[in-house]
Short mmCIF file of C-alpha atoms and ligand atoms in Angstrom, two decimals:
data_model
loop_
_atom_site.label_atom_id
_atom_site.label_comp_id
_atom_site.label_asym_id
_atom_site.label_seq_id
_atom_site.Cartn_x
_atom_site.Cartn_y
_atom_site.Cartn_z
CA MET Z 977 -40.05 -57.44 -44.20
CA ILE Z 978 -39.73 -61.24 -44.17
CA LEU Z 979 -37.72 -62.94 -46.89
CA ALA Z 980 -36.44 -66.41 -47.72
CA LYS Z 981 -32.68 -66.21 -48.07
CA THR Z 982 -29.63 -68.44 -47.86
CA GLY Z 983 -26.79 -67.29 -45.64
CA ASN Z 984 -24.89 -66.01 -48.66
CA GLU Z 985 -27.96 -64.19 -49.97
CA ALA Z 986 -28.61 -62.68 -46.55
CA ILE Z 987 -25.08 -61.27 -46.41
CA ALA Z 988 -25.26 -60.00 -49.99
CA TYR Z 989 -28.57 -58.32 -49.15
CA ALA Z 990 -27.05 -56.67 -46.09
CA MET Z 991 -24.17 -55.48 -48.27
CA LYS Z 992 -26.63 -54.02 -50.74
CA GLN Z 993 -28.30 -52.03 -47.97
CA ILE Z 994 -24.93 -50.95 -46.58
CA ASN Z 995 -24.03 -49.75 -50.09
CA PRO Z 996 -20.27 -49.71 -49.50
CA ASP Z 997 -18.06 -47.44 -51.60
CA VAL Z 998 -15.80 -50.28 -52.73
CA VAL Z 999 -16.13 -54.06 -52.93
CA ALA Z 1000 -13.05 -55.87 -54.25
CA ALA Z 1001 -13.36 -59.62 -54.43
CA TYR Z 1002 -12.24 -62.89 -55.95
CA PRO Z 1003 -14.57 -65.90 -56.03
CA ILE Z 1004 -14.06 -69.03 -53.93
CA THR Z 1005 -16.49 -71.75 -52.85
CA PRO Z 1006 -18.60 -71.49 -50.71
CA SER Z 1007 -18.46 -67.67 -50.46
CA THR Z 1008 -18.63 -67.03 -54.23
CA GLU Z 1009 -22.35 -66.27 -54.23
CA ILE Z 1010 -21.96 -63.32 -51.87
CA VAL Z 1011 -19.94 -61.31 -54.37
CA GLN Z 1012 -21.69 -62.84 -57.36
CA ILE Z 1013 -25.07 -61.63 -56.09
CA PHE Z 1014 -23.53 -58.35 -55.04
CA SER Z 1015 -22.02 -57.85 -58.50
CA SER Z 1016 -25.51 -58.14 -59.99
CA TYR Z 1017 -26.68 -55.40 -57.61
CA VAL Z 1018 -23.82 -53.32 -59.02
CA ALA Z 1019 -24.72 -54.20 -62.63
CA ASP Z 1020 -28.38 -53.37 -62.00
CA GLY Z 1021 -27.50 -50.01 -60.51
CA GLU Z 1022 -28.98 -50.86 -57.10
CA VAL Z 1023 -25.82 -49.76 -55.31
CA ASP Z 1024 -23.26 -47.02 -55.92
CA THR Z 1025 -20.38 -49.34 -55.18
CA GLU Z 1026 -17.17 -49.44 -57.19
CA PHE Z 1027 -16.82 -53.19 -57.80
CA VAL Z 1028 -13.25 -54.35 -58.38
CA PRO Z 1029 -12.97 -57.90 -59.74
CA VAL Z 1030 -9.36 -58.61 -58.84
CA GLU Z 1031 -7.07 -61.48 -59.79
CA SER Z 1032 -6.60 -63.03 -56.33
CA GLU Z 1033 -7.72 -62.73 -52.72
CA HIS Z 1034 -4.39 -61.13 -51.87
CA SER Z 1035 -5.30 -58.40 -54.34
CA ALA Z 1036 -8.88 -58.26 -53.03
CA MET Z 1037 -7.67 -57.38 -49.56
CA SER Z 1038 -4.99 -55.06 -51.00
CA ALA Z 1039 -7.63 -53.15 -52.94
CA CYS Z 1040 -9.86 -52.94 -49.85
CA ILE Z 1041 -6.91 -51.59 -47.87
CA ALA Z 1042 -6.17 -48.95 -50.50
CA ALA Z 1043 -9.85 -48.01 -50.67
CA ALA Z 1044 -10.25 -47.77 -46.91
CA ALA Z 1045 -7.04 -45.74 -46.62
CA SER Z 1046 -8.54 -43.36 -49.16
CA GLY Z 1047 -11.57 -42.80 -46.97
CA ALA Z 1048 -13.90 -45.33 -48.58
CA ARG Z 1049 -16.12 -47.91 -46.90
CA ALA Z 1050 -14.75 -51.23 -48.18
CA MET Z 1051 -16.03 -54.80 -47.95
CA THR Z 1052 -15.19 -58.22 -49.33
CA ALA Z 1053 -15.91 -61.92 -48.81
CA THR Z 1054 -13.89 -65.11 -49.00
CA SER Z 1055 -13.35 -68.65 -47.70
CA ALA Z 1056 -10.57 -71.07 -46.81
CA GLN Z 1057 -7.59 -70.84 -49.22
CA GLY Z 1058 -8.79 -67.37 -50.18
CA LEU Z 1059 -8.53 -66.20 -46.60
CA ALA Z 1060 -5.17 -67.92 -46.32
CA LEU Z 1061 -3.97 -66.06 -49.41
CA MET Z 1062 -5.17 -62.81 -47.82
CA HIS Z 1063 -3.27 -63.55 -44.65
CA GLU Z 1064 -0.38 -61.17 -45.29
CA MET Z 1065 -2.74 -58.30 -46.03
CA LEU Z 1066 -4.96 -58.98 -43.00
CA PHE Z 1067 -2.16 -57.75 -40.76
CA ILE Z 1068 -1.67 -54.66 -42.89
CA ALA Z 1069 -5.37 -53.78 -42.72
CA SER Z 1070 -5.39 -54.06 -38.93
CA GLY Z 1071 -1.99 -52.41 -38.47
CA LEU Z 1072 -3.19 -49.39 -40.43
CA ARG Z 1073 -6.41 -49.47 -38.36
CA LEU Z 1074 -8.67 -49.68 -41.41
CA PRO Z 1075 -12.31 -50.56 -40.66
CA ILE Z 1076 -12.80 -53.09 -43.48
CA VAL Z 1077 -15.57 -55.69 -43.14
CA LEU Z 1078 -14.81 -59.18 -44.47
CA CYS Z 1079 -17.47 -61.90 -44.64
CA VAL Z 1080 -15.87 -65.31 -44.24
CA VAL Z 1081 -17.79 -68.40 -45.20
CA ASN Z 1082 -16.02 -71.00 -43.10
CA ARG Z 1083 -14.43 -73.86 -45.00
CA ALA Z 1084 -11.69 -76.39 -44.28
CA LEU Z 1085 -8.15 -75.63 -45.41
CA SER Z 1086 -6.35 -78.01 -47.77
CA ALA Z 1087 -4.69 -80.51 -47.83
CA PRO Z 1088 -6.45 -82.81 -48.48
CA LEU Z 1089 -8.75 -80.72 -50.61
CA ASN Z 1090 -12.18 -80.11 -49.11
CA ILE Z 1091 -14.75 -77.42 -49.80
CA HIS Z 1092 -16.99 -78.00 -46.78
CA CYS Z 1093 -17.32 -76.36 -43.40
CA ASP Z 1094 -14.96 -76.21 -40.53
CA HIS Z 1095 -13.48 -73.26 -38.69
CA THR Z 1096 -9.82 -73.73 -39.57
CA ASP Z 1097 -9.72 -70.80 -41.99
CA SER Z 1098 -11.12 -68.17 -39.61
CA LEU Z 1099 -9.36 -69.51 -36.54
CA ALA Z 1100 -6.03 -69.62 -38.35
CA SER Z 1101 -6.41 -65.83 -38.81
CA ARG Z 1102 -7.14 -65.22 -35.16
CA ASP Z 1103 -3.91 -63.34 -34.43
CA SER Z 1104 -4.20 -60.93 -37.35
CA GLY Z 1105 -5.75 -58.12 -35.32
CA TRP Z 1106 -9.26 -58.50 -36.73
CA ILE Z 1107 -12.43 -58.66 -34.68
CA GLN Z 1108 -14.09 -62.04 -35.36
CA ILE Z 1109 -17.81 -62.65 -34.95
CA PHE Z 1110 -19.28 -66.11 -35.66
CA CYS Z 1111 -22.93 -66.43 -36.73
CA GLU Z 1112 -25.35 -69.28 -36.13
CA ASP Z 1113 -27.76 -68.69 -39.00
CA ALA Z 1114 -28.74 -66.41 -41.89
CA GLN Z 1115 -30.61 -63.98 -39.64
CA GLU Z 1116 -27.64 -63.51 -37.37
CA ALA Z 1117 -25.38 -63.14 -40.42
CA TYR Z 1118 -27.61 -60.40 -41.81
CA ASP Z 1119 -27.82 -58.48 -38.52
CA THR Z 1120 -24.14 -58.95 -37.71
CA THR Z 1121 -22.95 -57.76 -41.12
CA ILE Z 1122 -24.81 -54.47 -40.62
CA CYS Z 1123 -23.50 -54.11 -37.07
CA ALA Z 1124 -19.96 -55.00 -38.21
CA ILE Z 1125 -19.75 -51.82 -40.28
CA LYS Z 1126 -20.49 -49.74 -37.24
CA ILE Z 1127 -18.24 -51.74 -34.91
CA ALA Z 1128 -15.35 -51.44 -37.36
CA GLU Z 1129 -15.81 -47.71 -37.83
CA LYS Z 1130 -16.12 -47.00 -34.11
CA SER Z 1131 -13.12 -49.11 -33.11
CA PHE Z 1132 -11.00 -48.53 -36.22
CA LEU Z 1133 -10.45 -52.27 -36.36
CA PRO Z 1134 -11.31 -54.52 -39.29
CA VAL Z 1135 -14.08 -57.06 -38.66
CA MET Z 1136 -14.64 -60.62 -39.92
CA VAL Z 1137 -18.20 -61.89 -39.89
CA THR Z 1138 -18.34 -65.66 -40.36
CA ILE Z 1139 -21.00 -68.17 -41.35
CA ASP Z 1140 -20.62 -71.91 -41.79
CA GLY Z 1141 -19.97 -73.03 -45.35
CA PHE Z 1142 -22.91 -74.78 -47.07
CA ILE Z 1143 -24.69 -75.48 -43.77
CA ILE Z 1144 -25.66 -71.81 -43.54
CA SER Z 1145 -24.27 -70.28 -46.73
CA HIS Z 1146 -26.43 -72.47 -48.99
CA CYS Z 1147 -29.46 -73.22 -46.79
CA MET Z 1148 -32.65 -71.26 -47.33
CA GLN Z 1149 -33.99 -69.70 -44.16
CA ARG Z 1150 -36.60 -67.21 -43.10
CA ILE Z 1151 -35.07 -63.86 -42.26
CA GLU Z 1152 -36.44 -60.52 -41.24
CA VAL Z 1153 -34.76 -57.59 -42.89
CA LEU Z 1154 -34.73 -53.90 -42.12
CA SER Z 1155 -35.69 -51.26 -44.65
CA ASP Z 1156 -32.94 -49.62 -46.69
CA GLU Z 1157 -33.53 -46.35 -44.81
CA GLU Z 1158 -33.22 -48.06 -41.43
CA VAL Z 1159 -29.87 -49.59 -42.37
CA LYS Z 1160 -28.67 -46.32 -43.83
CA SER Z 1161 -29.55 -44.32 -40.75
CA PHE Z 1162 -28.13 -47.00 -38.41
CA ILE Z 1163 -24.71 -47.19 -40.04
CA GLY Z 1164 -24.56 -43.45 -40.75
CA GLU Z 1165 -21.86 -41.64 -42.67
CA TYR Z 1166 -18.37 -43.10 -42.60
CA LYS Z 1167 -15.94 -40.63 -41.05
CA PRO Z 1168 -12.49 -41.93 -41.89
CA ASN Z 1169 -9.61 -41.39 -39.53
CA TYR Z 1170 -7.46 -40.24 -42.41
CA ASN Z 1171 -7.58 -40.03 -46.17
CA LEU Z 1172 -4.57 -40.79 -48.29
CA LEU Z 1173 -6.02 -38.87 -51.23
CA ASP Z 1174 -6.49 -35.64 -49.27
CA VAL Z 1175 -3.75 -33.63 -50.97
CA GLU Z 1176 -4.34 -30.64 -48.67
CA ASN Z 1177 -3.28 -32.77 -45.70
CA PRO Z 1178 -0.60 -35.16 -46.93
CA ILE Z 1179 0.33 -38.11 -44.73
CA THR Z 1180 2.78 -40.96 -44.83
CA LEU Z 1181 0.99 -44.25 -44.32
CA GLY Z 1182 2.59 -47.47 -43.13
CA PRO Z 1183 6.08 -46.02 -42.68
CA ALA Z 1184 9.03 -48.22 -41.81
CA CYS Z 1185 9.19 -48.48 -38.01
CA LEU Z 1186 12.43 -49.96 -36.83
CA PRO Z 1187 13.28 -51.32 -33.36
CA ASP Z 1188 12.97 -47.81 -31.90
CA SER Z 1189 9.27 -47.44 -32.69
CA PHE Z 1190 7.61 -50.61 -34.01
CA PHE Z 1191 6.94 -51.90 -30.49
CA GLU Z 1192 4.99 -48.76 -29.54
CA HIS Z 1193 2.81 -49.10 -32.63
CA LYS Z 1194 1.94 -52.68 -31.70
CA ARG Z 1195 1.22 -51.65 -28.11
CA ALA Z 1196 -1.16 -48.96 -29.37
CA GLN Z 1197 -2.85 -51.46 -31.70
CA ALA Z 1198 -3.26 -53.89 -28.81
CA GLU Z 1199 -5.10 -51.16 -26.92
CA GLY Z 1200 -7.51 -50.92 -29.84
CA MET Z 1201 -8.35 -54.60 -29.38
CA ASN Z 1202 -8.48 -54.20 -25.58
CA GLN Z 1203 -11.23 -51.61 -26.04
CA ALA Z 1204 -13.06 -53.40 -28.85
CA LEU Z 1205 -15.57 -55.33 -26.73
CA ARG Z 1206 -16.97 -52.04 -25.49
CA TYR Z 1207 -17.77 -50.95 -29.04
CA ILE Z 1208 -19.34 -54.31 -29.87
CA GLU Z 1209 -21.54 -54.00 -26.77
CA GLU Z 1210 -22.50 -50.45 -27.71
CA VAL Z 1211 -23.45 -51.35 -31.28
CA PHE Z 1212 -25.40 -54.50 -30.31
CA LYS Z 1213 -27.25 -52.48 -27.65
CA GLU Z 1214 -28.19 -49.75 -30.11
CA TYR Z 1215 -29.29 -52.37 -32.66
CA LYS Z 1216 -31.59 -53.91 -30.06
CA GLU Z 1217 -33.00 -50.57 -28.98
CA ARG Z 1218 -33.75 -49.51 -32.53
CA PHE Z 1219 -34.86 -52.72 -34.17
CA ASN Z 1220 -35.75 -54.97 -31.23
CA ARG Z 1221 -33.32 -57.69 -32.31
CA GLU Z 1222 -30.90 -59.00 -29.76
CA LEU Z 1223 -27.36 -59.92 -30.70
CA PHE Z 1224 -25.20 -61.66 -28.12
CA ILE Z 1225 -21.52 -61.75 -27.39
CA LEU Z 1226 -22.02 -65.02 -25.51
CA GLU Z 1227 -25.51 -66.46 -25.85
CA GLU Z 1228 -26.71 -68.81 -23.13
CA TYR Z 1229 -29.37 -71.48 -23.57
CA HIS Z 1230 -30.79 -73.14 -20.42
CA THR Z 1231 -27.65 -72.47 -18.41
CA LYS Z 1232 -29.07 -71.01 -15.16
CA ASP Z 1233 -29.20 -74.27 -13.19
CA ALA Z 1234 -26.80 -76.25 -15.39
CA GLU Z 1235 -23.77 -78.03 -13.95
CA VAL Z 1236 -22.89 -79.44 -17.33
CA GLY Z 1237 -22.37 -77.26 -20.34
CA ILE Z 1238 -21.27 -77.29 -23.94
CA LEU Z 1239 -19.66 -74.33 -25.65
CA CYS Z 1240 -19.47 -73.98 -29.41
CA MET Z 1241 -19.51 -71.44 -32.25
CA GLY Z 1242 -21.46 -71.10 -35.48
CA SER Z 1243 -24.25 -73.27 -36.87
CA THR Z 1244 -23.67 -76.16 -34.45
CA SER Z 1245 -25.26 -74.06 -31.72
CA GLY Z 1246 -28.61 -74.58 -33.47
CA THR Z 1247 -28.10 -78.35 -33.42
CA ALA Z 1248 -26.97 -78.22 -29.79
CA LYS Z 1249 -30.12 -76.34 -28.76
CA ILE Z 1250 -32.19 -79.32 -29.96
CA ALA Z 1251 -29.96 -81.63 -27.93
CA VAL Z 1252 -30.45 -79.45 -24.85
CA ASP Z 1253 -34.24 -79.46 -25.35
CA ASN Z 1254 -34.29 -83.25 -25.72
CA LEU Z 1255 -32.23 -83.79 -22.56
CA ARG Z 1256 -34.13 -81.15 -20.58
CA GLY Z 1257 -37.28 -83.08 -21.53
CA LYS Z 1258 -35.76 -86.08 -19.79
CA GLY Z 1259 -34.84 -84.05 -16.71
CA TYR Z 1260 -31.12 -83.47 -17.33
CA GLN Z 1261 -29.80 -80.07 -16.22
CA VAL Z 1262 -27.64 -79.24 -19.22
CA GLY Z 1263 -27.03 -75.96 -20.99
CA LEU Z 1264 -25.42 -74.44 -24.05
CA PHE Z 1265 -23.05 -71.51 -24.45
CA LYS Z 1266 -22.84 -70.07 -27.93
CA LEU Z 1267 -19.72 -67.94 -28.28
CA ARG Z 1268 -20.21 -65.30 -30.95
CA VAL Z 1269 -17.19 -63.07 -30.49
CA PHE Z 1270 -13.88 -64.90 -30.70
CA ARG Z 1271 -11.73 -61.77 -31.18
CA PRO Z 1272 -11.43 -60.00 -28.86
CA ILE Z 1273 -11.77 -62.80 -26.34
CA ALA Z 1274 -14.84 -61.94 -24.27
CA VAL Z 1275 -13.02 -62.58 -21.00
CA SER Z 1276 -15.54 -61.12 -18.56
CA TYR Z 1277 -18.47 -62.88 -20.22
CA LEU Z 1278 -16.75 -66.26 -20.28
CA GLN Z 1279 -15.57 -66.01 -16.68
CA ARG Z 1280 -18.93 -64.93 -15.35
CA SER Z 1281 -20.88 -67.57 -17.26
CA LEU Z 1282 -18.61 -70.59 -17.09
CA LYS Z 1283 -16.95 -70.49 -13.67
CA ASN Z 1284 -19.80 -72.18 -11.79
CA LEU Z 1285 -20.10 -75.17 -14.11
CA LYS Z 1286 -18.83 -78.56 -12.95
CA ILE Z 1287 -17.81 -79.68 -16.41
CA LEU Z 1288 -17.65 -78.02 -19.81
CA GLY Z 1289 -17.29 -79.64 -23.22
CA ILE Z 1290 -15.82 -77.39 -25.89
CA LEU Z 1291 -16.95 -78.34 -29.37
CA GLU Z 1292 -14.19 -77.26 -31.69
CA ARG Z 1293 -14.54 -77.34 -35.47
CA MET Z 1294 -10.80 -77.33 -36.05
CA GLU Z 1295 -7.96 -79.72 -35.33
CA GLY Z 1296 -5.40 -77.43 -33.76
CA LEU Z 1297 -2.48 -79.75 -34.63
CA SER Z 1298 -0.79 -78.49 -31.49
CA ALA Z 1299 -0.77 -81.79 -29.58
CA PHE Z 1300 -2.81 -79.88 -26.99
CA GLY Z 1301 -6.15 -79.06 -28.58
CA GLY Z 1302 -7.39 -76.22 -30.72
CA PRO Z 1303 -7.50 -72.46 -30.11
CA LEU Z 1304 -11.09 -72.33 -28.81
CA PHE Z 1305 -10.32 -74.97 -26.18
CA ASN Z 1306 -7.04 -73.41 -25.15
CA GLU Z 1307 -8.25 -69.84 -24.95
CA VAL Z 1308 -11.46 -70.55 -23.06
CA ARG Z 1309 -9.52 -72.81 -20.71
CA SER Z 1310 -6.92 -70.10 -20.17
CA VAL Z 1311 -9.58 -67.47 -19.45
CA LEU Z 1312 -10.81 -69.63 -16.55
CA TYR Z 1313 -7.36 -70.28 -15.11
CA ASP Z 1314 -7.58 -67.50 -12.52
CA GLU Z 1315 -10.96 -68.62 -11.18
CA PRO Z 1316 -10.60 -70.38 -7.82
CA GLU Z 1317 -13.42 -72.76 -8.83
CA ARG Z 1318 -13.41 -73.78 -12.44
CA PRO Z 1319 -15.00 -76.57 -14.43
CA ILE Z 1320 -13.28 -79.59 -15.86
CA ILE Z 1321 -12.83 -78.74 -19.52
CA ILE Z 1322 -12.82 -81.28 -22.31
CA SER Z 1323 -12.07 -80.68 -25.96
CA TYR Z 1324 -14.32 -82.33 -28.53
CA VAL Z 1325 -13.09 -81.88 -32.07
CA TYR Z 1326 -15.94 -82.45 -34.52
CA GLY Z 1327 -17.27 -81.77 -37.98
CA LEU Z 1328 -13.97 -81.38 -39.86
CA GLY Z 1329 -14.34 -80.91 -43.59
CA GLY Z 1330 -18.13 -80.71 -43.30
CA ARG Z 1331 -18.64 -83.99 -41.39
CA GLU Z 1332 -22.21 -83.74 -40.20
CA ILE Z 1333 -23.04 -83.37 -36.52
CA THR Z 1334 -26.42 -84.49 -35.19
CA PRO Z 1335 -28.44 -83.62 -32.06
CA GLU Z 1336 -28.02 -87.28 -30.98
CA GLU Z 1337 -24.24 -86.97 -31.07
CA ILE Z 1338 -24.37 -83.83 -28.98
CA GLU Z 1339 -26.74 -85.56 -26.54
CA GLU Z 1340 -24.14 -88.31 -26.21
CA VAL Z 1341 -21.51 -85.70 -25.41
CA PHE Z 1342 -23.74 -84.23 -22.70
CA LEU Z 1343 -24.32 -87.71 -21.23
CA GLU Z 1344 -20.60 -88.43 -21.33
CA LEU Z 1345 -19.91 -85.12 -19.54
CA LEU Z 1346 -22.56 -85.99 -16.93
CA SER Z 1347 -20.82 -89.30 -16.30
CA LEU Z 1348 -17.46 -87.57 -15.92
CA LYS Z 1349 -18.47 -84.58 -13.81
CA ASN Z 1350 -17.56 -86.10 -10.44
CA LYS Z 1351 -14.32 -87.74 -11.59
CA LYS Z 1352 -10.89 -86.37 -10.69
CA ARG Z 1353 -9.88 -83.98 -13.46
CA GLU Z 1354 -6.40 -85.43 -13.81
CA ASN Z 1355 -7.85 -88.86 -14.59
CA ILE Z 1356 -9.99 -87.67 -17.47
CA GLU Z 1357 -8.88 -87.87 -21.09
CA LYS Z 1358 -9.18 -84.24 -22.22
CA PHE Z 1359 -8.90 -84.63 -25.96
CA ARG Z 1360 -11.81 -86.36 -27.59
CA TYR Z 1361 -13.37 -86.55 -31.04
CA ILE Z 1362 -16.97 -86.81 -32.16
CA ASN Z 1363 -17.74 -89.34 -34.88
CA VAL Z 1364 -14.28 -90.01 -36.22
CA ARG Z 1365 -13.78 -93.53 -37.50
CA MET E 1069 -11.38 -44.02 -31.20
CA SER E 1070 -9.85 -41.31 -33.31
CA ASN E 1071 -6.37 -39.96 -32.77
CA THR E 1072 -4.98 -40.99 -29.45
CA GLY E 1073 -2.71 -38.01 -29.28
CA ASN E 1074 -0.25 -35.95 -31.15
CA ALA E 1075 3.45 -36.64 -31.02
CA ASN E 1076 4.50 -33.30 -32.42
CA GLU E 1077 3.90 -30.96 -29.50
CA GLU E 1078 6.79 -28.53 -29.05
CA SER E 1079 7.94 -30.11 -25.79
CA LYS E 1080 8.38 -33.50 -27.38
CA LYS E 1081 10.51 -32.38 -30.33
CA GLU E 1082 13.71 -34.27 -29.45
CA CYS E 1083 12.28 -37.74 -29.46
CA LEU E 1084 9.97 -39.04 -32.18
CA ILE E 1085 7.92 -41.25 -29.85
CA ILE E 1086 7.61 -40.67 -26.12
CA SER E 1087 5.03 -43.35 -25.44
CA TRP E 1088 2.63 -45.53 -27.41
CA LYS E 1089 -0.12 -43.32 -26.02
CA ASP E 1090 1.12 -40.41 -28.12
CA LEU E 1091 0.83 -42.30 -31.39
CA THR E 1092 -1.68 -41.45 -34.05
CA CYS E 1093 -4.14 -44.27 -34.61
CA GLY E 1094 -2.99 -46.43 -37.53
CA ALA E 1095 0.77 -46.21 -38.20
CA LEU E 1096 0.71 -42.95 -40.07
CA VAL E 1097 2.72 -39.79 -39.92
CA ARG E 1098 0.99 -36.46 -40.27
CA ASP E 1099 4.03 -34.34 -39.54
CA LEU E 1100 5.94 -34.65 -42.81
CA LYS E 1101 8.69 -32.32 -41.61
CA ARG E 1102 9.77 -35.17 -39.32
CA ILE E 1103 9.88 -37.55 -42.26
CA LYS E 1104 12.35 -35.21 -44.02
CA GLU E 1105 14.71 -35.42 -41.06
CA ASN E 1106 14.88 -39.15 -41.53
CA LYS E 1107 17.59 -39.53 -44.19
CA THR E 1108 16.75 -42.70 -46.04
CA GLY E 1109 19.64 -42.67 -48.50
CA THR E 1110 22.16 -44.19 -46.12
CA TRP E 1111 21.75 -47.83 -47.12
CA ARG E 1112 22.34 -47.36 -50.84
CA SER E 1113 24.74 -49.81 -52.52
CA LEU E 1114 24.58 -48.23 -56.00
CA LYS E 1115 24.64 -44.53 -56.71
CA PRO E 1116 23.22 -42.69 -59.74
CA ILE E 1117 25.69 -40.32 -61.39
CA TRP E 1118 23.97 -37.64 -63.43
CA ASN E 1119 25.76 -36.07 -66.35
CA LYS E 1120 24.78 -32.43 -66.93
CA GLU E 1121 26.29 -32.37 -70.44
CA LYS E 1122 24.21 -35.32 -71.69
CA CYS E 1123 20.90 -34.52 -69.97
CA VAL E 1124 18.12 -33.28 -72.30
CA ASN E 1125 15.67 -32.39 -69.46
CA CYS E 1126 12.97 -34.81 -70.45
CA TYR E 1127 12.03 -35.32 -66.74
CA ARG E 1128 11.64 -39.06 -67.11
CA CYS E 1129 13.95 -39.69 -64.17
CA TRP E 1130 12.05 -37.20 -62.04
CA MET E 1131 8.71 -38.75 -62.95
CA PHE E 1132 9.77 -42.30 -62.17
CA CYS E 1133 11.96 -41.77 -59.10
CA PRO E 1134 10.01 -43.42 -56.24
CA ASP E 1135 11.67 -41.18 -53.66
CA GLY E 1136 11.42 -37.74 -55.22
CA ALA E 1137 15.20 -37.63 -55.18
CA VAL E 1138 15.76 -35.97 -58.56
CA ILE E 1139 16.30 -32.26 -57.96
CA ILE E 1140 14.73 -29.76 -60.32
CA GLU E 1141 15.53 -26.07 -60.18
CA ASN E 1142 14.14 -23.44 -62.59
CA ASP E 1143 12.59 -26.16 -64.74
CA ARG E 1144 15.87 -28.00 -65.19
CA VAL E 1145 17.24 -31.19 -63.66
CA VAL E 1146 20.23 -30.15 -61.56
CA GLY E 1147 21.22 -33.33 -59.78
CA ILE E 1148 20.31 -36.09 -57.34
CA ASN E 1149 19.51 -35.64 -53.66
CA TYR E 1150 21.69 -38.31 -52.06
CA ASP E 1151 20.07 -37.82 -48.65
CA TYR E 1152 17.04 -39.73 -49.91
CA CYS E 1153 18.14 -41.51 -53.10
CA LYS E 1154 18.07 -45.24 -52.33
CA GLY E 1155 20.03 -46.28 -55.40
CA CYS E 1156 17.28 -48.31 -57.06
CA GLY E 1157 18.50 -47.38 -60.55
CA ILE E 1158 15.06 -46.65 -61.96
CA CYS E 1159 16.20 -43.20 -63.12
CA ALA E 1160 19.12 -44.72 -65.03
CA LYS E 1161 16.81 -47.28 -66.63
CA GLU E 1162 14.23 -44.66 -67.58
CA CYS E 1163 16.68 -42.13 -68.97
CA PRO E 1164 16.32 -42.49 -72.79
CA LYS E 1165 18.67 -45.07 -74.30
CA LYS E 1166 20.17 -42.57 -76.72
CA VAL E 1167 20.89 -40.08 -73.93
CA GLN E 1168 22.14 -42.20 -71.01
CA ALA E 1169 22.68 -39.20 -68.78
CA ILE E 1170 22.53 -41.31 -65.63
CA ILE E 1171 24.78 -44.27 -64.89
CA MET E 1172 24.86 -46.34 -61.72
CA GLU E 1173 28.15 -46.68 -59.84
CA ARG E 1174 29.10 -48.72 -56.82
CA GLU E 1175 28.66 -46.64 -53.66
CA GLU E 1176 31.95 -45.87 -51.88
CA LYS E 1177 31.50 -46.44 -48.15
S1 LIG K 2082 18.48 -44.32 -57.99
FE1 LIG K 2082 16.29 -44.52 -57.56
S2 LIG K 2082 16.02 -43.28 -55.75
FE2 LIG K 2082 17.95 -42.65 -56.58
S3 LIG K 2082 17.45 -40.94 -57.89
FE3 LIG K 2082 17.43 -42.75 -59.19
S4 LIG K 2082 15.29 -43.39 -59.19
FE4 LIG K 2082 15.54 -41.97 -57.47
S1 LIG K 2083 15.82 -38.96 -67.79
FE1 LIG K 2083 17.92 -38.51 -68.40
S2 LIG K 2083 17.70 -36.99 -69.96
FE2 LIG K 2083 15.76 -37.07 -68.96
S3 LIG K 2083 15.88 -35.51 -67.40
FE3 LIG K 2083 16.55 -37.34 -66.44
S4 LIG K 2083 18.73 -37.41 -66.67
FE4 LIG K 2083 17.96 -35.86 -68.07
#
């Protein structure tokens, strides 16, 4: 079926078809609509979900944790300060290995106050032990949300699915949806690892682990993330086989013969594809890498795809405030460190607080990279900005 | 990935964790006998003193104690299990004002 949906509507629709046992949420722009629309599905009896309107995002994640620990399929959505307020509980969800799915509508973090898109909120949660998958558009958001349930429940890791605030969350797009039965049969029954309410088999959950055992728990959790890419691959593969829709871990656009590349995440990849088309039309061999999975880091994919480039521009929608670039730049650069031949890598911070990015600006970046590709890497200024006054 | 192993095989009894590979997925303990061996009352700074003469067996202390440390035998409160009592004082607070069968004292160390 083909529908016209905004990114938020597409995610809410996927949630309706998933029909989770519990949704606990607190509203925040620009993610509010997801739970607002979902709550009307609850009110209209279209889902069986227990909807818990909590008093804060901290409580939203707490309620999801309690629900998931009691054997329920739990979901929520948030943005920016809401995700920041959840931060403490994010680590508890992942430490308890609870397969919660959280839809993040990317928005800048205050201060100064801003409600528009950048990736600071999601990227600031990168070390919380959650799988993170960035989506380009409403279609990808819909498909990824459904897959996220299965990835989470196979890996026993919580999953964040992100879309770009307003740019995707509030833009109407054409999406193809599956039938309710198809979604139901794809995600299957949730088989929890444990159930806190099972009085026949009592457990202690989240015990105190002092210096004699905490370390081992973290090592075991790390192994969960080490194995996670395998589950993402499995689920994406099955999704393609069943519904003929391909989801990528690292999508490549005109990269085969490219010496010059740009890597980015989220909605900007759509803009960058136009830039690539325009430059290809003029004979420039440039290509785009759209990174979808930021946690776990898709090491093998990045190494294989990027090592033969001469120069790579990393478009980062976050100012890392590290005096050495943001997390996307640093992690991709680190992944390539062991390659004997590796591209020059330049960080381009762009689009903070919803500052628009155009195909022309991305074309300029490509042209700049082309002009720098034969220069000595130590002579090149690595940290650049797009359209900052 | 379900359980990655089971730490409570007979051979591994002495040590709670041999390796991270033996841990159950998700920081939980299924073997509650092991939990009992872990005496959690050692870091108490206040100690509840229960007075048999005053107690009216209303069970409020038992209901509210977060550690199940109020001992009941034959339907009557008979004392406090100091192996697990953490000295939070909830029992003393919940014991009816008129009764005051539990008072908190400084723990002698
Ligand atoms: S002090 Fe606290 S832990 Fe100890 S018996 Fe009273 S309520 Fe229980
Ligand atoms: S609350 Fe006080 S009176 Fe009631 S059972 Fe406990 S000690 Fe006795």
